[in-house]
Short mmCIF file of C-alpha atoms in Angstrom, two decimals:
data_model
loop_
_atom_site.label_atom_id
_atom_site.label_comp_id
_atom_site.label_asym_id
_atom_site.label_seq_id
_atom_site.Cartn_x
_atom_site.Cartn_y
_atom_site.Cartn_z
CA MET A 7 123.21 -93.77 140.59
CA ARG A 8 122.41 -93.90 144.29
CA LEU A 9 119.88 -96.57 145.28
CA TYR A 10 118.30 -94.59 148.12
CA SER A 11 117.40 -90.93 148.46
CA GLN A 12 117.40 -90.58 152.27
CA SER A 13 118.52 -92.66 155.23
CA ALA A 14 118.41 -92.65 159.03
CA TYR A 15 119.47 -95.04 161.77
CA VAL A 16 118.61 -95.93 165.34
CA LEU A 17 121.63 -97.21 167.26
CA THR A 18 120.84 -100.06 169.65
CA ILE A 19 122.68 -101.92 172.39
CA GLN A 20 121.88 -105.16 170.55
CA PRO A 21 120.28 -105.86 167.17
CA PRO A 22 116.47 -105.98 167.60
CA LYS A 23 114.23 -108.51 165.89
CA LEU A 24 112.11 -107.49 162.91
CA SER A 25 109.03 -108.75 164.74
CA GLU A 26 109.60 -106.13 167.45
CA LEU A 27 109.94 -103.38 164.85
CA GLU A 28 106.78 -104.55 163.12
CA ARG A 29 104.86 -104.14 166.39
CA LEU A 30 106.23 -100.60 166.73
CA LEU A 31 105.11 -99.52 163.25
CA GLY A 32 101.52 -98.90 164.33
CA ASP A 33 99.52 -97.44 161.44
CA TYR A 34 102.34 -97.67 158.87
CA GLU A 35 101.29 -99.90 155.97
CA ILE A 36 103.66 -102.79 155.33
CA VAL A 37 103.64 -103.64 151.62
CA ALA A 38 106.37 -106.30 151.54
CA ARG A 39 108.69 -108.39 153.70
CA PRO A 40 111.73 -108.87 151.43
CA GLN A 41 113.94 -111.89 152.17
CA PRO A 42 117.32 -111.63 150.42
CA ALA A 43 119.10 -114.67 149.06
CA GLU A 44 121.62 -116.30 151.40
CA ASP A 45 124.60 -114.95 149.44
CA VAL A 46 123.47 -111.29 149.66
CA HIS A 47 125.80 -109.36 151.94
CA TRP A 48 124.21 -107.69 155.00
CA SER A 49 125.55 -104.29 153.89
CA ILE A 50 123.21 -104.41 150.88
CA THR A 51 120.16 -105.67 152.74
CA GLY A 52 119.04 -108.18 155.29
CA PRO A 53 115.54 -109.47 155.96
CA ALA A 54 113.41 -106.35 155.83
CA LEU A 55 110.07 -104.65 156.10
CA MET A 56 108.98 -102.32 153.32
CA ILE A 57 106.40 -99.66 154.17
CA LYS A 58 104.58 -96.97 152.29
CA ARG A 59 106.03 -93.52 152.90
CA PRO A 60 103.20 -91.32 154.21
CA ASP A 61 104.27 -88.24 152.24
CA GLU A 62 104.03 -90.22 148.97
CA PRO A 63 101.98 -93.39 149.56
CA GLU A 64 101.66 -94.21 145.85
CA HIS A 65 105.37 -94.29 144.98
CA GLY A 66 107.33 -93.65 148.18
CA ARG A 67 108.73 -96.58 150.12
CA VAL A 68 111.02 -97.09 153.11
CA LEU A 69 113.04 -100.25 153.52
CA ILE A 70 113.68 -101.15 157.17
CA ASP A 71 116.30 -103.72 158.09
CA VAL A 72 118.64 -104.43 160.99
CA LEU A 73 122.42 -104.30 160.81
CA PRO A 74 123.65 -107.23 162.92
CA GLU A 75 126.72 -105.33 164.14
CA ARG A 76 128.09 -101.86 164.82
CA TYR A 77 127.69 -99.18 162.17
CA PRO A 78 130.55 -99.85 159.69
CA ASP A 79 132.25 -96.46 159.82
CA HIS A 80 135.24 -97.48 157.67
CA MET A 81 132.88 -98.35 154.77
CA GLY A 82 135.13 -101.07 153.38
CA ASP A 83 138.14 -101.12 151.10
CA PRO A 84 138.40 -101.96 147.36
CA GLN A 85 140.95 -104.72 148.08
CA ARG A 86 140.33 -105.91 151.65
CA ASP A 87 136.54 -105.54 151.85
CA PRO A 88 135.25 -104.95 148.31
CA THR A 89 131.62 -105.96 148.99
CA LEU A 90 131.16 -103.40 151.77
CA PHE A 91 132.99 -100.79 149.70
CA ALA A 92 130.72 -101.45 146.70
CA ALA A 93 127.63 -101.22 148.90
CA TRP A 94 128.80 -97.84 150.20
CA GLU A 95 129.55 -96.56 146.68
CA ALA A 96 126.05 -97.61 145.59
CA GLY A 97 124.49 -95.58 148.40
CA CYS A 98 123.29 -98.55 150.45
CA PHE A 99 123.98 -96.62 153.66
CA GLY A 100 122.54 -93.33 152.39
CA PRO A 101 123.05 -90.88 149.53
CA TYR A 102 125.68 -88.61 151.14
CA VAL A 103 127.40 -90.94 153.60
CA PHE A 104 131.20 -90.66 153.86
CA PRO A 105 133.62 -92.84 155.85
CA LYS A 106 134.17 -91.96 159.52
CA ALA A 107 130.81 -90.17 159.68
CA ILE A 108 129.85 -91.61 163.07
CA ALA A 109 133.28 -90.84 164.53
CA ARG A 110 133.02 -87.20 163.46
CA ALA A 111 129.40 -87.06 164.67
CA GLY A 112 130.40 -88.27 168.13
CA GLN A 113 133.37 -85.91 168.36
CA GLN A 114 131.36 -82.89 167.18
CA ALA A 115 128.10 -83.50 169.05
CA TRP A 116 127.91 -80.11 170.75
CA LEU A 117 124.17 -80.55 171.35
CA TRP A 118 124.62 -83.79 173.35
CA LYS A 119 127.52 -84.63 175.63
CA GLY A 120 126.54 -88.31 175.77
CA ALA A 121 126.88 -88.91 172.05
CA SER A 122 130.33 -90.52 172.12
CA ASN A 123 129.22 -92.89 174.86
CA SER A 124 126.22 -94.01 172.78
CA VAL A 125 128.50 -94.64 169.82
CA ARG A 126 130.73 -96.84 172.00
CA MET A 127 127.75 -98.70 173.51
CA HIS A 128 125.90 -99.63 170.35
CA ALA A 129 126.20 -103.12 168.88
CA GLY A 130 123.49 -102.98 166.22
CA CYS A 131 121.48 -100.56 164.08
CA ILE A 132 117.99 -100.16 162.73
CA ARG A 133 118.49 -98.92 159.17
CA MET A 134 115.81 -96.96 157.31
CA ARG A 135 116.27 -96.12 153.63
CA SER A 136 113.86 -94.18 151.47
CA CYS A 137 113.29 -94.69 147.76
CA THR A 138 110.73 -93.95 145.06
CA VAL A 139 109.35 -96.79 142.97
CA ALA A 140 107.28 -97.07 139.80
CA GLU A 141 104.96 -99.89 138.86
CA ASP A 142 106.02 -101.92 135.83
CA GLY A 143 105.00 -100.25 132.60
CA THR A 144 104.22 -96.87 134.18
CA GLU A 145 106.01 -93.56 133.86
CA ALA A 146 108.70 -92.72 136.39
CA PRO A 147 107.20 -90.99 139.42
CA PRO A 148 108.07 -87.36 140.12
CA PRO A 149 111.01 -86.73 142.47
CA PRO A 150 110.03 -86.31 146.11
CA VAL A 151 109.93 -83.02 147.94
CA ARG A 152 113.14 -83.45 149.93
CA THR A 153 111.97 -81.83 153.16
CA GLU A 154 108.77 -83.89 153.14
CA GLU A 155 110.64 -87.12 152.43
CA LEU A 156 113.22 -86.41 155.13
CA MET A 157 110.51 -85.44 157.60
CA ALA A 158 108.75 -88.74 156.91
CA ILE A 159 111.85 -90.81 157.62
CA THR A 160 112.58 -88.74 160.76
CA LYS A 161 109.10 -89.49 162.08
CA LEU A 162 109.68 -93.18 161.34
CA ALA A 163 113.01 -93.12 163.18
CA ASN A 164 111.28 -91.50 166.14
CA GLN A 165 108.71 -94.32 166.15
CA LEU A 166 111.35 -97.05 165.98
CA SER A 167 113.45 -95.38 168.69
CA ARG A 168 111.02 -97.05 171.11
CA ALA A 169 112.68 -100.40 170.42
CA ASN A 170 114.31 -102.03 173.43
CA GLY A 171 117.92 -100.97 173.85
CA SER A 172 117.75 -97.92 171.58
CA VAL A 173 120.43 -95.40 172.53
CA ALA A 174 120.56 -92.79 169.75
CA TYR A 175 119.21 -91.46 166.47
CA PHE A 176 121.89 -91.13 163.80
CA ASN A 177 121.73 -89.35 160.45
CA PRO A 178 125.02 -90.23 158.70
CA ASN A 179 124.30 -87.93 155.75
CA GLY A 180 124.36 -84.96 158.14
CA GLU A 181 126.74 -86.52 160.68
CA ALA A 182 124.15 -85.78 163.37
CA ILE A 183 123.75 -88.01 166.42
CA ARG A 184 120.96 -87.11 168.84
CA PRO A 185 119.24 -88.66 171.87
CA PRO A 186 115.82 -90.18 171.14
CA GLY A 187 114.10 -87.57 173.31
CA PHE A 188 115.59 -84.76 171.20
CA VAL A 189 114.10 -86.27 168.05
CA ASN A 190 110.72 -86.84 169.71
CA LYS A 191 110.58 -83.18 170.76
CA ALA A 192 111.54 -82.07 167.25
CA VAL A 193 108.77 -84.19 165.71
CA GLN A 194 106.25 -82.70 168.15
CA GLU A 195 107.40 -79.16 167.32
CA PHE A 196 106.95 -79.87 163.63
CA ALA A 197 103.42 -81.13 164.28
CA SER A 198 102.48 -78.06 166.31
CA ASP A 199 104.45 -75.26 164.59
CA GLY A 200 105.66 -76.68 161.26
CA LEU A 201 109.26 -76.14 162.39
CA LEU A 202 111.60 -78.36 160.35
CA PRO A 203 114.03 -80.33 162.55
CA ILE A 204 117.20 -79.07 160.86
CA ASP A 205 119.23 -79.99 163.95
CA CYS A 206 118.20 -83.63 163.44
CA TRP A 207 119.35 -83.57 159.83
CA THR A 208 122.55 -81.53 160.02
CA ASN A 209 125.42 -80.82 162.36
CA VAL A 210 127.60 -77.77 163.10
CA ARG A 211 131.29 -78.55 163.55
CA VAL A 212 134.48 -76.78 164.64
CA VAL A 213 138.03 -77.10 163.30
CA ALA A 214 140.62 -75.04 165.17
CA PHE A 215 144.01 -74.24 163.64
CA GLU A 216 147.17 -73.38 165.53
CA GLY A 217 148.49 -69.81 165.72
CA GLU A 218 151.02 -67.83 167.73
CA ASP A 219 148.28 -66.97 170.22
CA VAL A 220 144.51 -67.13 170.38
CA SER A 221 144.16 -63.68 168.81
CA THR A 222 145.86 -64.81 165.60
CA ALA A 223 144.77 -68.46 165.47
CA TRP A 224 142.16 -69.27 162.84
CA ALA A 225 139.20 -71.61 162.94
CA VAL A 226 136.58 -73.00 160.61
CA MET A 227 133.01 -73.76 161.60
CA ASP A 228 130.77 -75.49 159.12
CA THR A 229 127.46 -77.23 158.65
CA VAL A 230 127.16 -80.69 157.15
CA GLY A 231 124.05 -82.35 155.73
CA MET A 232 122.32 -79.65 153.68
CA GLN A 233 122.72 -81.69 150.49
CA GLN A 234 119.83 -83.82 151.76
CA ILE A 235 117.51 -80.92 150.94
CA ASP A 236 119.38 -79.87 147.77
CA LEU A 237 121.22 -76.93 149.36
CA PRO A 238 124.92 -76.22 149.96
CA ASP A 239 126.45 -76.33 153.41
CA VAL A 240 127.77 -73.17 155.05
CA GLU A 241 131.36 -72.62 156.19
CA ALA A 242 132.80 -69.66 158.17
CA TRP A 243 136.54 -68.82 158.36
CA PHE A 244 137.45 -66.51 161.25
CA ARG A 245 140.08 -65.56 163.80
CA ARG A 246 139.35 -67.09 167.18
CA GLY A 247 140.46 -64.01 169.08
CA ARG A 248 137.99 -61.81 167.25
CA PHE A 249 134.77 -63.84 167.23
CA GLU A 250 133.14 -66.19 169.71
CA PHE A 251 132.29 -69.72 168.63
CA ALA A 252 128.73 -69.24 169.91
CA ASP A 253 128.24 -66.19 167.67
CA ILE A 254 129.54 -68.04 164.60
CA ASP A 255 127.31 -71.02 165.44
CA GLN A 256 124.27 -68.73 165.55
CA PHE A 257 125.39 -67.09 162.30
CA LEU A 258 125.67 -70.42 160.46
CA ARG A 259 122.31 -71.61 161.72
CA GLY A 260 120.73 -68.33 160.66
CA VAL A 261 122.15 -68.68 157.14
CA GLN A 262 120.89 -72.28 157.08
CA ASP A 263 117.39 -71.16 158.02
CA TYR A 264 117.48 -68.40 155.42
CA MET A 265 118.36 -70.85 152.63
CA VAL A 266 115.70 -73.31 153.77
CA ASP A 267 113.13 -70.52 153.33
CA ALA A 268 114.57 -68.70 150.28
CA GLY A 269 116.42 -71.46 148.43
CA ASP A 270 119.94 -71.49 147.01
CA VAL A 271 120.05 -67.73 146.36
CA LEU A 272 123.38 -66.63 147.89
CA LYS A 273 125.65 -65.39 145.08
CA ASP A 274 129.41 -65.59 144.79
CA LYS A 275 131.18 -62.41 146.01
CA ASP A 276 128.00 -60.93 147.51
CA THR A 277 128.09 -59.91 151.17
CA ILE A 278 125.82 -60.40 154.16
CA LEU A 279 125.87 -58.76 157.58
CA GLY A 280 127.23 -61.06 160.27
CA PRO A 281 128.98 -61.23 163.64
CA GLY A 282 130.88 -58.11 164.67
CA ASP A 283 128.35 -56.01 162.72
CA VAL A 284 130.58 -56.34 159.67
CA ASP A 285 129.91 -57.61 156.17
CA TRP A 286 130.96 -61.17 155.39
CA ARG A 287 131.94 -62.11 151.82
CA ILE A 288 130.34 -65.13 150.14
CA ASP A 289 132.53 -67.50 148.15
CA ARG A 290 130.86 -70.39 146.38
CA VAL A 291 133.19 -73.40 146.71
CA GLU A 292 132.43 -76.53 144.72
CA HIS A 293 134.45 -78.95 146.88
CA THR A 294 135.57 -77.82 150.31
CA GLY A 295 138.70 -79.23 151.92
CA SER A 296 136.91 -80.63 154.97
CA LEU A 297 135.27 -84.06 155.07
CA PRO A 298 132.99 -84.96 153.49
CA PRO A 299 133.93 -83.15 150.26
CA ARG A 300 130.87 -81.17 149.16
CA PRO A 301 129.77 -77.74 147.88
CA VAL A 302 129.70 -74.96 150.46
CA VAL A 303 128.93 -71.29 150.84
CA ARG A 304 132.13 -69.96 152.47
CA LEU A 305 131.87 -66.83 154.62
CA THR A 306 134.76 -64.55 155.61
CA ALA A 307 134.69 -61.09 157.21
CA THR A 308 135.40 -58.57 154.44
CA ASP A 309 137.79 -56.48 156.57
CA GLU A 310 140.14 -59.42 157.15
CA ALA A 311 143.40 -59.14 155.21
CA ASN A 312 145.67 -62.01 154.20
CA VAL A 313 143.23 -64.79 154.99
CA PRO A 314 145.30 -68.01 155.05
CA ASP A 315 144.55 -71.07 152.96
CA LEU A 316 143.31 -73.12 155.89
CA PHE A 317 142.96 -76.30 153.83
CA GLU A 318 146.09 -77.23 151.93
CA ALA A 319 144.07 -78.37 148.91
CA PRO A 320 140.45 -79.25 148.26
CA LEU A 321 139.68 -82.95 148.32
CA PRO A 322 138.30 -84.63 145.19
CA PRO A 323 134.60 -85.48 145.20
CA GLY A 324 133.36 -89.00 145.81
CA PRO A 325 134.98 -92.06 147.37
CA PRO A 326 138.74 -91.85 148.11
#
């Protein structure tokens, strides 16, 4: 069972002090200041602030602590670093975090050219983790509305991005790294128009495969991070010489938006109209071959023959 239901980070040039973060919290209600025992590993928790989550003040909480070093992208090893590995398995970094998330986020940050530089610069992290608690002797609280919970932690990350030395917002569950100004604008747009900041929660990525020439080479574009709102990611397989990356990007984002509004309604072997004004077939895949392993809605143009198996074999779910 995962300990936390959502997570977000602010990358910083140096680890900030909790006292600075407390000053930045403004109207957030601090309900506890947990102090872990000396033998508790930093990956589990450090000295922290616990606040009420505005979307669910009765049962929702966010634990805020500071990682005293760079984000641990390797996530440990069962033999060489078992404590960090166990913390990752327990969801101490977030519910859908997979190793090398920040490396992939920096490499695939098409919305921000400075992302890789921010990853290299950072030497500490503000970690925010959301959970739902019940008072002793009471019934378990209802599960949170995922979009409301994720919106609450995004607003909190935007507030704490004002800390000295902050260089980036990072959502490891969606492998999305964004400049603080991007997140601030997204929060403002939600306040004015109710537009969910999907681009803060998810990323769109490209994997190109070799072919004899560009007209026969294949590519995969996918989204990552939709599990945070209980939806599958979307994956398009296509020939690079036939479709433009920008058109596939727009297609994936449109399918994302449709599922956010309609729910998980796309059926296996159904078709939808897509780029090229052709129908694209839907295949429901339980575990895709790209990292992280997760369920996806795979899209392929129906008039393509002999589509290759672009991934040699699907990866097993969970930690390697």
